Amino acid sequence: MAIEKKKGLKKAALSDLITYLGVTAVFVIMSLLQSRGMLSRSLSGQLVPICCYVVMAVSLNLTVGVLGELSLGHAGFMSVGAFSGIIAAMCLQGHIASNPVLLLVAMVVGAFFAAIVGLLVGLPVLRLRGDYLAIVTLAFGEIIKDLINCLLVGYDSRGLHFAFNFNGKQNVDSLNLAEDGIAIIKGAQGAAGTTKLATFTAGFILVILALVVVLNLMRSRSGRAIMALRDNRIAAESVGINVTKYKLMAFVTSAALAGAAGALFGLNYSSLQATKFNFDTSILVLVFVVLGGLGNMRGSIIAATVLTILPEALREFADYRMLVYAIVLILVMLATNSPRLKAMLNRAFSPIKRLFAGKGAEKEAAQ
Amino acid sequence: MKFLSDLISGISLGSVYAIIALGYTMVYGIAKMLNFAHGDVIMIGGYVSYCAMFYLGFPVWAAVLLAMLVCTVLGIVIEGLAYKPLRSAPSLAVLITAIGVSYFLQNSALLIWKADTKVYPSIVDGSLKLGQLTIPYVTLLTVAACVVIMIGLSIFTSKSKMGKAMRACSEDKGAAQLMGINVNRTISATFAIGSALAAIAGVLLCSSYYTLNPTTGSMPGIKAFTAAVFGGIGSIPGAFLGGILLGVIESIAKAYVPNLANAVVFAVLIVVLLVKPSGLLGKVVREKV
């Protein structure tokens, strides 16, 4: 038994190591290609968003795959992180000279505020179950989007100024900024004139950080408690696992990572509107998670990367690309989940499998 | 007076939500899946009726019938091709497939009818004047259609053979099959009814907002789904009540805090679900240990 357990642990550690090495290898290759100018413009412009979506997928996989609760409002946390990160970066621009430090501070601020919102949302939401939980996270995502859409923020020598444009009549002037003031977020127009701080290296570091946090959480005592809650809540509760504590732990961690990804995303564009983080974005990330496999972080990374590049790669289909994307999505889901199609695929691939199996058997025999 | 007219337009909007929510709730009750493509079936219904009236010169009633026919067939085809093979798959897989179908319908509409917003004419002109109050006939028609559909569906599910089969399937598919009910056919029939309702909702929605584009259906679809949850998903009177309430709340919120109307709607939903987690008229399912 003990040996088996050790083997299991080793296997998990090995699998994590492969994930880290794979991500690092892709990063190194991409950076090399980029520095030699061998990447197309559209692809090199997508490197940072890909990192952001990978972190989003990994963090959502913590909620959906590991905790087992369907969240349809993940983009809301990304939005909170993006705009708080932008505010932090714009305010501290004059005080911190080094861009990487500024980006780091912005990401920490983004993660912090997203975590707070995650806590506020999680406390009531996690008491619900199943589809009801899903619809309430959707509702929170929409509320966050609408609130940020009304938000007016400015900064001058006297500090930060906030206003809410609830009735549609207020604008930047209602902030009463001093002469040297800058308007950071202008309601529905969103943030404009943001300094682009995000770099591919920062994105890579964030991806690795997210992986370290999530993978270590999964292998820890708390992670096992969270997975026990997913597999059988009643049994877990009866052996003394604190439901609220562990659910919140997973949910808030997930929100904080989404916030950091949002801050990076926000600082990658010179202008950004709150409507970017709508229901469709939440769904997009959920698609990455489900296609990659629930609870499988490596799958999330691959799915997020491939599906972010896919619409660009399908550019030659021009108008048909989103249609092709939809068809690919449906076919993949059918092929991986329908028992009949699965059996058909198995039969189609069985000669190839047998070939490989045969080779393996020969090798064993030779040894 | 302004409050009263807001209230009336809210009831009209709520009736449209209620019709969509009825389709949602029936499909959810029986197939236990969130059919995200439902909103896009509404949009297809809108386009089909638009084309029938403008290019083919159909009268209104014929256009509505044609839209219902097309959407019914569409619903059955979608169910057969995309959802039926996944009957035993985990619910998330079905959800993602539904999202795929939704993208597919939206982008097909984009290719066929292009992205520009079409101006949809009101299907009934004129309005009723009561003192200072003016109520468009479309509003009256929408509310009447909603009430008729709600009552019709209630009678259908409680009295007819197919309706009883639907209720049996939603309670326990295995047992229903053992009693000789064709579960697959029953689910297809549910999708057919839901899609036909979506076509009606599409015509009513477009004629009260006068606009039509490939994403017309998505937001009303989400809101109608919220309405179904609000009233207790799986319950027909619940969908009706949830739809009307949601429409009224939205319309009144739009009058006072225009930028936050949607947020107010969703906030009310959250409060209701926290106080009564199974929705207003939902059945409380006891947990068995």
XYZ file of C-alpha atoms in Angstrom:
656
model
C 0.000 0.000 0.000
C 2.665 2.456 1.087
C 4.687 1.808 -2.035
C 1.642 2.256 -4.225
C 0.860 5.572 -2.573
C 4.421 6.760 -3.067
C 4.233 5.741 -6.698
C 0.984 7.694 -7.052
C 2.584 10.773 -5.567
C 5.570 10.440 -7.835
C 3.305 10.105 -10.826
C 1.476 13.310 -9.892
C 4.753 15.169 -9.366
C 6.038 13.915 -12.704
C 2.860 14.998 -14.461
C 3.157 18.481 -12.916
C 6.788 18.660 -13.944
C 5.870 17.823 -17.541
C 3.307 20.635 -17.482
C 5.847 23.176 -16.177
C 8.506 22.044 -18.655
C 6.054 22.109 -21.551
C 4.938 25.661 -20.777
C 8.548 26.791 -20.364
C 9.588 25.138 -23.628
C 6.755 26.804 -25.559
C 7.668 30.143 -23.968
C 11.346 29.807 -24.909
C 10.539 28.787 -28.493
C 8.000 31.584 -28.905
C 10.366 34.213 -27.458
C 13.172 33.047 -29.753
C 10.878 33.126 -32.779
C 9.598 36.538 -31.776
C 13.085 38.010 -31.283
C 14.075 36.751 -34.738
C 10.937 38.299 -36.192
C 9.643 34.958 -37.388
C 6.178 35.322 -35.872
C 3.359 36.852 -37.850
C 2.089 40.185 -36.567
C -1.259 38.815 -35.523
C 0.294 35.925 -33.621
C 2.841 38.010 -31.744
C 0.039 40.399 -30.815
C -1.822 37.459 -29.355
C 0.930 36.179 -27.077
C -0.139 38.205 -24.032
C -3.895 37.551 -24.480
C -3.104 33.839 -24.792
C -1.262 33.950 -21.446
C -4.233 35.775 -19.907
C -6.717 33.236 -21.252
C -4.534 30.360 -20.077
C -4.536 31.791 -16.543
C -8.294 32.375 -16.803
C -8.833 28.777 -17.900
C -6.594 27.361 -15.164
C -8.321 29.457 -12.512
C -11.809 28.608 -13.755
C -10.807 24.955 -13.839
C -10.164 25.279 -10.106
C -13.810 26.289 -9.600
C -15.443 24.043 -12.177
C -13.139 21.037 -12.313
C -11.690 20.811 -8.810
C -14.459 22.355 -6.715
C -17.163 21.065 -9.058
C -19.307 24.213 -9.150
C -20.324 25.697 -12.503
C -19.451 29.392 -12.684
C -20.764 31.482 -15.581
C -19.417 34.823 -14.382
C -15.682 34.360 -14.384
C -15.169 37.329 -16.723
C -16.534 39.543 -13.941
C -13.466 38.872 -11.797
C -11.234 39.461 -14.801
C -12.982 42.788 -15.284
C -12.504 43.832 -11.639
C -8.825 42.904 -11.884
C -8.383 44.702 -15.193
C -9.874 48.008 -14.128
C -8.389 48.083 -10.625
C -5.038 47.191 -12.165
C -5.344 49.988 -14.711
C -6.264 52.480 -11.979
C -3.276 51.387 -9.874
C -0.879 51.581 -12.811
C -2.098 55.007 -13.916
C -1.931 56.440 -10.392
C 1.511 55.120 -9.595
C 2.953 55.931 -13.020
C 4.718 59.048 -11.697
C 5.971 57.358 -8.547
C 7.387 54.089 -9.838
C 9.904 54.430 -12.638
C 10.414 50.771 -13.487
C 7.736 49.362 -15.782
C 7.998 45.713 -14.612
C 7.554 46.801 -10.983
C 4.568 48.926 -11.958
C 3.049 45.963 -13.809
C 3.670 43.733 -10.807
C 1.984 46.214 -8.469
C -0.958 46.524 -10.864
C -1.346 42.755 -11.016
C -1.199 42.411 -7.238
C -3.801 45.159 -6.854
C -5.961 43.493 -9.506
C -5.708 40.124 -7.775
C -6.466 41.699 -4.395
C -9.627 43.468 -5.505
C -10.820 40.476 -7.501
C -10.283 38.327 -4.401
C -12.376 40.719 -2.296
C -15.175 40.667 -4.866
C -14.779 36.883 -5.051
C -15.276 36.686 -1.303
C -18.335 38.965 -1.417
C -19.846 36.960 -4.290
C -18.796 33.585 -2.950
C -20.285 33.917 0.519
C -23.909 33.975 -0.672
C -23.445 32.109 -3.957
C -21.742 28.998 -2.657
C -24.768 28.151 -0.520
C -26.696 27.398 -3.699
C -26.333 24.266 -5.780
C -26.030 23.186 -9.378
C -27.754 25.257 -12.032
C -28.938 27.812 -9.485
C -25.353 28.542 -8.543
C -24.520 28.862 -12.233
C -27.282 31.373 -12.874
C -26.333 33.488 -9.840
C -22.689 33.665 -10.927
C -23.991 34.725 -14.352
C -26.062 37.408 -12.631
C -23.066 38.653 -10.628
C -20.958 38.794 -13.772
C -23.576 40.979 -15.468
C -23.928 43.216 -12.394
C -20.164 43.754 -12.232
C -20.140 44.599 -15.945
C -22.960 47.128 -15.557
C -21.419 48.745 -12.470
C -18.027 49.185 -14.114
C -19.799 50.519 -17.186
C -21.114 53.359 -14.982
C -17.849 53.973 -13.198
C -15.970 57.249 -13.587
C -12.502 57.456 -12.100
C -9.992 60.282 -12.227
C -6.682 61.030 -10.568
C -5.048 64.325 -9.727
C -2.702 65.788 -7.123
C -5.458 65.566 -4.486
C -5.880 61.845 -4.980
C -8.427 59.526 -6.578
C -11.917 60.671 -7.512
C -14.850 58.354 -8.065
C -18.315 58.924 -9.458
C -21.103 56.685 -10.737
C -23.015 57.502 -13.863
C -26.234 55.719 -12.887
C -28.708 58.017 -14.593
C -26.724 58.455 -17.796
C -26.272 62.196 -17.202
C -22.841 62.355 -15.597
C -19.536 62.453 -17.402
C -15.874 63.061 -16.697
C -16.622 66.670 -15.686
C -18.586 65.498 -12.653
C -15.313 64.268 -11.166
C -14.152 67.895 -10.614
C -10.568 67.057 -11.466
C -7.777 69.556 -10.897
C -5.902 70.932 -13.904
C -3.197 68.271 -13.760
C -5.769 65.507 -13.336
C -6.268 62.612 -15.728
C -9.506 60.723 -16.275
C -8.674 57.020 -16.018
C -12.043 55.369 -16.555
C -14.735 57.225 -18.429
C -17.919 55.268 -17.874
C -19.125 53.406 -20.944
C -16.096 54.541 -22.943
C -13.974 52.585 -20.494
C -10.299 53.155 -19.904
C -8.430 55.009 -22.602
C -4.857 56.159 -22.950
C -3.531 53.373 -20.755
C 0.220 52.790 -20.949
C 0.835 49.332 -22.412
C 2.911 47.612 -19.750
C 2.168 43.955 -20.419
C 4.922 41.775 -21.842
C 5.060 38.158 -22.918
C 7.591 37.415 -20.163
C 5.206 38.782 -17.525
C 2.465 36.640 -19.042
C 4.661 33.558 -18.860
C 5.568 34.246 -15.214
C 1.868 34.678 -14.390
C 1.016 31.370 -16.087
C 3.718 29.556 -14.101
C 2.586 31.269 -10.896
C -1.031 30.280 -11.502
C 0.058 26.694 -12.185
C 2.164 26.566 -9.009
C -0.727 27.900 -6.932
C -3.389 25.634 -8.425
C -1.335 22.432 -8.749
C 0.060 22.731 -5.234
C -3.373 23.471 -3.873
C -4.682 20.334 -5.576
C -1.935 18.182 -4.033
C -2.347 19.659 -0.557
C -4.581 18.690 2.339
C -6.935 21.570 1.507
C -7.042 20.478 -2.127
C -8.025 16.961 -1.138
C -10.751 18.411 1.072
C -12.028 20.491 -1.870
C -12.059 17.452 -4.151
C -13.809 15.412 -1.474
C -16.534 18.077 -1.409
C -16.868 17.783 -5.175
C -17.118 14.006 -5.172
C -19.560 13.662 -2.312
C -20.529 16.695 -0.295
C -22.523 14.794 2.282
C -19.781 12.248 2.949
C -17.170 14.997 3.153
C -19.308 16.998 5.543
C -19.806 13.981 7.768
C -16.074 13.440 8.210
C -15.767 17.000 9.432
C -14.727 18.974 6.359
C -15.776 22.607 6.681
C -17.845 23.140 3.536
C -17.940 26.938 3.501
C -14.245 27.325 4.285
C -12.955 25.052 1.545
C -15.463 26.160 -1.068
C -14.559 29.778 -0.402
C -10.852 28.945 -0.479
C -11.114 27.528 -3.987
C -13.489 30.234 -5.210
C -11.454 33.172 -3.874
C -8.162 31.726 -5.168
C -9.774 31.316 -8.551
C -11.083 34.909 -8.470
C -7.695 36.317 -7.437
C -5.906 34.547 -10.300
C -8.558 35.802 -12.713
C -7.985 39.306 -11.343
C -4.249 39.107 -11.973
C -4.917 37.838 -15.503
C -7.375 40.698 -15.975
C -4.793 43.290 -14.884
C -2.303 41.889 -17.381
C -4.983 41.859 -20.078
C -6.048 45.425 -19.296
C -2.493 46.739 -19.470
C -1.987 45.108 -22.867
C -4.365 47.488 -24.654
C -4.392 51.259 -24.762
C -8.169 51.292 -24.414
C -10.597 48.886 -22.821
C -14.354 48.828 -22.250
C -16.239 46.992 -19.531
C -18.385 45.305 -22.185
C -15.314 43.313 -23.263
C -15.822 41.183 -20.154
C -19.363 40.088 -20.867
C -21.163 36.776 -20.678
C -19.541 35.632 -23.930
C -16.070 35.938 -22.389
C -17.129 33.856 -19.389
C -18.491 31.240 -21.763
C -15.357 31.338 -23.887
C -13.222 30.490 -20.852
C -15.671 27.792 -19.789
C -15.329 26.246 -23.249
C -11.534 26.090 -22.742
C -12.015 24.336 -19.414
C -14.530 21.782 -20.616
C -12.681 21.006 -23.850
C -9.401 20.688 -21.976
C -10.936 18.351 -19.442
C -12.357 19.082 -16.004
C -9.671 19.166 -13.335
C -6.938 18.754 -15.946
C -4.760 21.874 -15.923
C -2.582 20.804 -18.844
C -5.731 20.305 -20.906
C -6.931 23.810 -20.012
C -3.634 25.325 -21.125
C -3.690 23.511 -24.456
C -7.364 24.233 -25.100
C -6.988 27.930 -24.236
C -3.959 28.294 -26.519
C -5.392 26.383 -29.466
C -8.839 27.964 -29.292
C -7.419 31.493 -29.021
C -5.270 30.940 -32.101
C -7.945 28.994 -34.009
C -10.182 31.928 -35.043
C -7.048 33.719 -36.314
C -5.787 30.619 -38.067
C -9.188 30.226 -39.707
C -8.859 33.706 -41.184
C -8.665 32.302 -44.686
C -12.245 31.151 -44.272
C -13.001 34.852 -43.719
C -16.715 35.193 -43.000
C -17.081 31.519 -42.298
C -14.523 31.297 -39.520
C -16.868 31.647 -36.547
C -19.210 29.181 -38.221
C -16.333 26.734 -38.588
C -15.380 27.393 -34.958
C -18.925 26.547 -33.846
C -18.968 23.362 -35.905
C -15.559 22.308 -34.552
C -16.828 22.911 -31.019
C -19.961 20.804 -31.530
C -18.069 18.003 -33.293
C -15.381 17.833 -30.599
C -18.008 17.629 -27.865
C -19.894 14.933 -29.776
C -16.741 12.961 -30.544
C -15.515 13.007 -26.944
C -18.840 12.429 -25.221
C -21.201 10.438 -27.389
C -20.912 6.715 -26.648
C -21.793 5.745 -30.228
C -19.320 8.101 -31.866
C -16.653 7.102 -29.358
C -17.120 3.454 -30.282
C -16.964 4.352 -33.984
C -13.736 6.302 -33.504
C -12.258 3.467 -31.485
C -13.026 1.038 -34.285
C -11.543 3.400 -36.865
C -8.354 3.831 -34.873
C -8.036 0.288 -33.606
C -5.715 -0.934 -36.444
C -3.284 1.883 -35.611
C -3.560 1.123 -31.906
C -2.961 -2.539 -32.539
C 0.103 -1.645 -34.560
C 1.523 0.308 -31.631
C 0.469 -2.323 -29.121
C 2.108 -4.942 -31.295
C 5.373 -3.022 -31.374
C 5.296 -2.621 -27.594
C 4.731 -6.329 -27.160
C 7.662 -7.122 -29.454
C 9.915 -4.826 -27.449
C 8.895 -6.502 -24.223
C 9.542 -9.884 -25.758
C 13.007 -8.787 -26.922
C 13.880 -7.638 -23.424
C -49.181 58.267 -15.082
C -45.615 57.652 -16.178
C -45.386 54.885 -13.621
C -48.521 53.288 -15.034
C -47.251 53.371 -18.603
C -43.890 51.939 -17.443
C -45.813 49.216 -15.684
C -47.772 48.390 -18.829
C -44.703 48.267 -21.037
C -43.095 46.109 -18.348
C -45.970 43.653 -18.450
C -45.706 43.532 -22.229
C -41.945 42.896 -22.122
C -42.515 40.410 -19.303
C -45.050 38.526 -21.426
C -42.423 38.025 -24.116
C -39.948 36.845 -21.476
C -42.611 34.541 -20.098
C -43.230 32.913 -23.494
C -39.493 32.320 -23.943
C -39.171 31.134 -20.355
C -41.977 28.610 -20.906
C -39.909 27.002 -23.643
C -36.810 27.040 -21.464
C -38.551 25.590 -18.471
C -40.190 22.742 -20.415
C -36.903 21.711 -21.985
C -35.092 21.978 -18.673
C -37.778 20.063 -16.842
C -37.566 17.118 -19.189
C -34.024 17.048 -20.546
C -32.351 18.630 -17.485
C -30.236 20.777 -19.763
C -29.772 24.514 -20.171
C -30.546 25.042 -23.830
C -28.473 28.133 -24.541
C -29.443 27.988 -28.202
C -33.052 28.800 -27.311
C -32.427 32.557 -27.594
C -31.078 32.091 -31.093
C -34.114 30.101 -32.180
C -36.083 33.240 -31.255
C -33.861 35.263 -33.566
C -34.343 32.760 -36.409
C -38.104 32.985 -35.849
C -37.850 36.764 -36.133
C -35.912 36.574 -39.408
C -38.166 33.958 -40.967
C -41.288 36.000 -40.225
C -39.536 39.153 -41.477
C -38.614 37.505 -44.764
C -42.054 35.971 -45.149
C -43.709 39.362 -44.757
C -41.287 41.383 -46.861
C -39.954 39.165 -49.595
C -42.799 36.692 -49.950
C -45.601 39.098 -49.124
C -47.298 36.806 -46.612
C -49.996 38.187 -44.327
C -49.014 38.421 -40.661
C -50.762 35.262 -39.495
C -49.178 33.203 -42.282
C -45.738 34.635 -41.507
C -46.128 33.672 -37.852
C -47.245 30.179 -38.825
C -44.303 29.801 -41.206
C -41.879 30.994 -38.503
C -43.371 28.477 -36.065
C -43.061 25.701 -38.618
C -39.419 26.509 -39.448
C -38.465 26.837 -35.776
C -40.216 23.594 -34.850
C -38.301 21.726 -37.524
C -35.102 23.508 -36.470
C -35.681 22.552 -32.827
C -36.212 18.892 -33.701
C -33.152 18.834 -35.978
C -30.920 20.494 -33.353
C -32.132 18.083 -30.715
C -31.610 15.063 -32.940
C -28.170 16.009 -34.235
C -26.531 17.740 -31.282
C -28.279 16.744 -28.064
C -29.573 13.226 -28.601
C -26.112 11.622 -28.946
C -25.184 13.187 -25.594
C -28.128 11.850 -23.606
C -25.874 9.977 -21.171
C -23.006 12.510 -21.218
C -22.201 14.816 -18.275
C -24.372 17.926 -18.193
C -21.444 20.277 -18.804
C -20.695 18.584 -22.125
C -24.299 19.166 -23.197
C -24.069 22.777 -22.048
C -20.987 23.415 -24.189
C -22.660 21.728 -27.155
C -25.650 24.026 -26.671
C -23.289 26.989 -26.687
C -21.766 25.648 -29.904
C -25.231 25.408 -31.456
C -25.920 28.970 -30.320
C -22.739 30.250 -32.041
C -23.655 28.224 -35.104
C -27.129 29.757 -35.385
C -25.862 33.300 -34.776
C -23.144 33.019 -37.385
C -25.406 31.325 -39.907
C -27.815 34.237 -39.495
C -24.901 36.625 -39.912
C -23.985 34.984 -43.210
C -27.526 34.722 -44.555
C -28.994 38.036 -43.438
C -25.814 40.108 -42.842
C -24.970 42.076 -39.715
C -26.997 45.229 -40.319
C -30.001 45.773 -38.105
C -33.299 45.320 -39.914
C -36.257 47.500 -39.059
C -39.081 45.195 -38.066
C -42.560 46.623 -38.516
C -45.150 46.396 -35.791
C -47.445 43.505 -36.646
C -50.515 45.367 -35.365
C -50.833 49.126 -35.744
C -52.713 51.585 -33.617
C -53.256 51.892 -29.916
C -55.991 51.972 -27.344
C -56.534 55.324 -25.617
C -57.781 55.291 -22.033
C -57.800 58.888 -20.831
C -54.178 59.970 -20.882
C -52.938 56.462 -21.188
C -52.104 54.980 -24.585
C -51.684 51.254 -24.859
C -50.457 49.956 -28.227
C -52.488 47.051 -29.566
C -49.250 45.078 -29.853
C -48.943 45.209 -26.075
C -52.457 43.877 -25.617
C -51.830 41.172 -28.199
C -48.553 40.155 -26.507
C -50.142 39.855 -23.078
C -53.132 37.966 -24.480
C -50.881 35.586 -26.423
C -48.841 34.908 -23.309
C -51.881 34.147 -21.144
C -53.418 31.904 -23.809
C -50.136 30.003 -24.262
C -49.682 29.585 -20.516
C -53.190 28.227 -20.011
C -52.910 26.057 -23.122
C -49.645 24.539 -21.956
C -50.984 23.903 -18.461
C -53.972 22.044 -19.877
C -51.758 20.205 -22.373
C -49.340 18.943 -19.727
C -52.029 17.942 -17.252
C -54.643 16.443 -19.590
C -53.207 15.160 -22.869
C -51.425 11.853 -23.260
C -48.225 13.470 -24.559
C -48.314 16.032 -21.751
C -48.609 13.298 -19.158
C -45.728 11.480 -20.813
C -43.673 14.667 -20.543
C -44.362 14.990 -16.853
C -43.542 11.336 -16.322
C -40.241 11.700 -18.179
C -39.282 14.776 -16.202
C -39.892 12.900 -12.975
C -38.106 9.643 -13.768
C -36.947 8.726 -17.276
C -36.167 5.111 -16.446
C -39.521 4.417 -14.873
C -41.292 6.218 -17.712
C -39.559 4.007 -20.243
C -40.564 0.885 -18.320
C -44.189 2.047 -18.491
C -43.959 2.064 -22.292
C -43.354 5.766 -22.856
C -41.101 6.551 -25.805
C -38.674 8.849 -23.983
C -36.777 9.988 -27.083
C -39.969 10.941 -28.906
C -41.258 12.769 -25.839
C -38.075 14.815 -25.563
C -38.224 15.647 -29.288
C -41.820 16.774 -28.854
C -40.785 19.022 -25.960
C -38.121 20.634 -28.112
C -40.663 21.082 -30.901
C -43.113 22.870 -28.593
C -40.371 24.993 -27.020
C -39.104 26.064 -30.447
C -42.588 26.884 -31.732
C -43.070 29.095 -28.673
C -39.689 30.695 -29.397
C -40.927 31.602 -32.894
C -43.985 33.347 -31.462
C -41.770 35.105 -28.916
C -39.452 36.174 -31.742
C -42.257 37.849 -33.684
C -43.630 39.581 -30.571
C -40.173 40.650 -29.372
C -39.206 42.141 -32.721
C -42.504 43.919 -33.176
C -42.257 45.590 -29.779
C -38.621 46.670 -30.272
C -38.756 47.201 -34.061
C -35.199 45.919 -34.540
C -33.734 42.640 -35.673
C -30.108 41.511 -35.944
C -28.227 38.217 -35.446
C -27.730 38.816 -31.713
C -31.315 39.939 -31.050
C -32.106 36.710 -29.253
C -29.155 36.309 -26.912
C -29.890 38.857 -24.172
C -33.663 38.170 -24.038
C -32.716 34.477 -24.024
C -30.492 34.895 -20.974
C -33.089 37.045 -19.241
C -35.868 34.590 -19.988
C -33.721 31.849 -18.544
C -33.267 33.993 -15.438
C -37.024 34.439 -15.393
C -37.510 30.681 -15.526
C -35.117 30.237 -12.593
C -36.751 33.159 -10.794
C -40.158 31.505 -10.932
C -38.800 28.046 -10.186
C -37.400 26.167 -13.134
C -39.546 23.287 -14.403
C -42.778 24.956 -13.315
C -45.101 26.415 -16.000
C -46.940 28.957 -13.814
C -43.518 29.785 -12.316
C -42.108 30.693 -15.729
C -45.141 32.899 -16.383
C -44.865 34.681 -13.033
C -41.079 34.999 -13.266
C -41.265 36.427 -16.776
C -43.885 39.049 -15.937
C -42.122 40.109 -12.714
C -38.760 40.342 -14.459
C -40.232 42.457 -17.269
C -41.930 44.836 -14.820
C -38.783 45.197 -12.682
C -36.672 45.855 -15.756
C -39.062 48.413 -17.179
C -39.374 50.337 -13.902
C -35.627 50.179 -13.256
C -35.033 51.516 -16.770
C -37.178 54.536 -15.929
C -35.232 55.452 -12.787
C -31.653 54.163 -13.250
C -31.309 53.648 -17.026
C -27.709 52.473 -16.902
C -28.319 49.876 -14.235
C -31.572 48.286 -15.423
C -30.010 44.896 -16.089
C -28.026 45.003 -12.849
C -31.219 45.659 -10.866
C -32.951 42.721 -12.569
C -30.093 40.384 -11.726
C -29.780 41.730 -8.171
C -33.456 40.940 -7.530
C -32.891 37.457 -8.925
C -29.963 36.912 -6.554
C -31.970 38.061 -3.534
C -34.896 35.805 -4.454
C -32.639 32.781 -4.938
C -30.872 33.387 -1.644
C -34.142 33.620 0.246
C -35.884 30.859 -1.678
C -33.249 28.747 -3.435
C -35.698 26.826 -5.629
C -37.346 29.939 -7.086
C -40.754 31.453 -6.371
C -42.927 28.479 -7.334
C -40.281 25.767 -7.571
C -40.612 22.407 -5.943
C -38.334 21.856 -2.969
C -36.435 18.640 -3.536
C -35.590 16.922 -0.294
C -32.036 15.738 -0.012
C -31.615 12.035 0.627
C -28.574 10.862 2.520
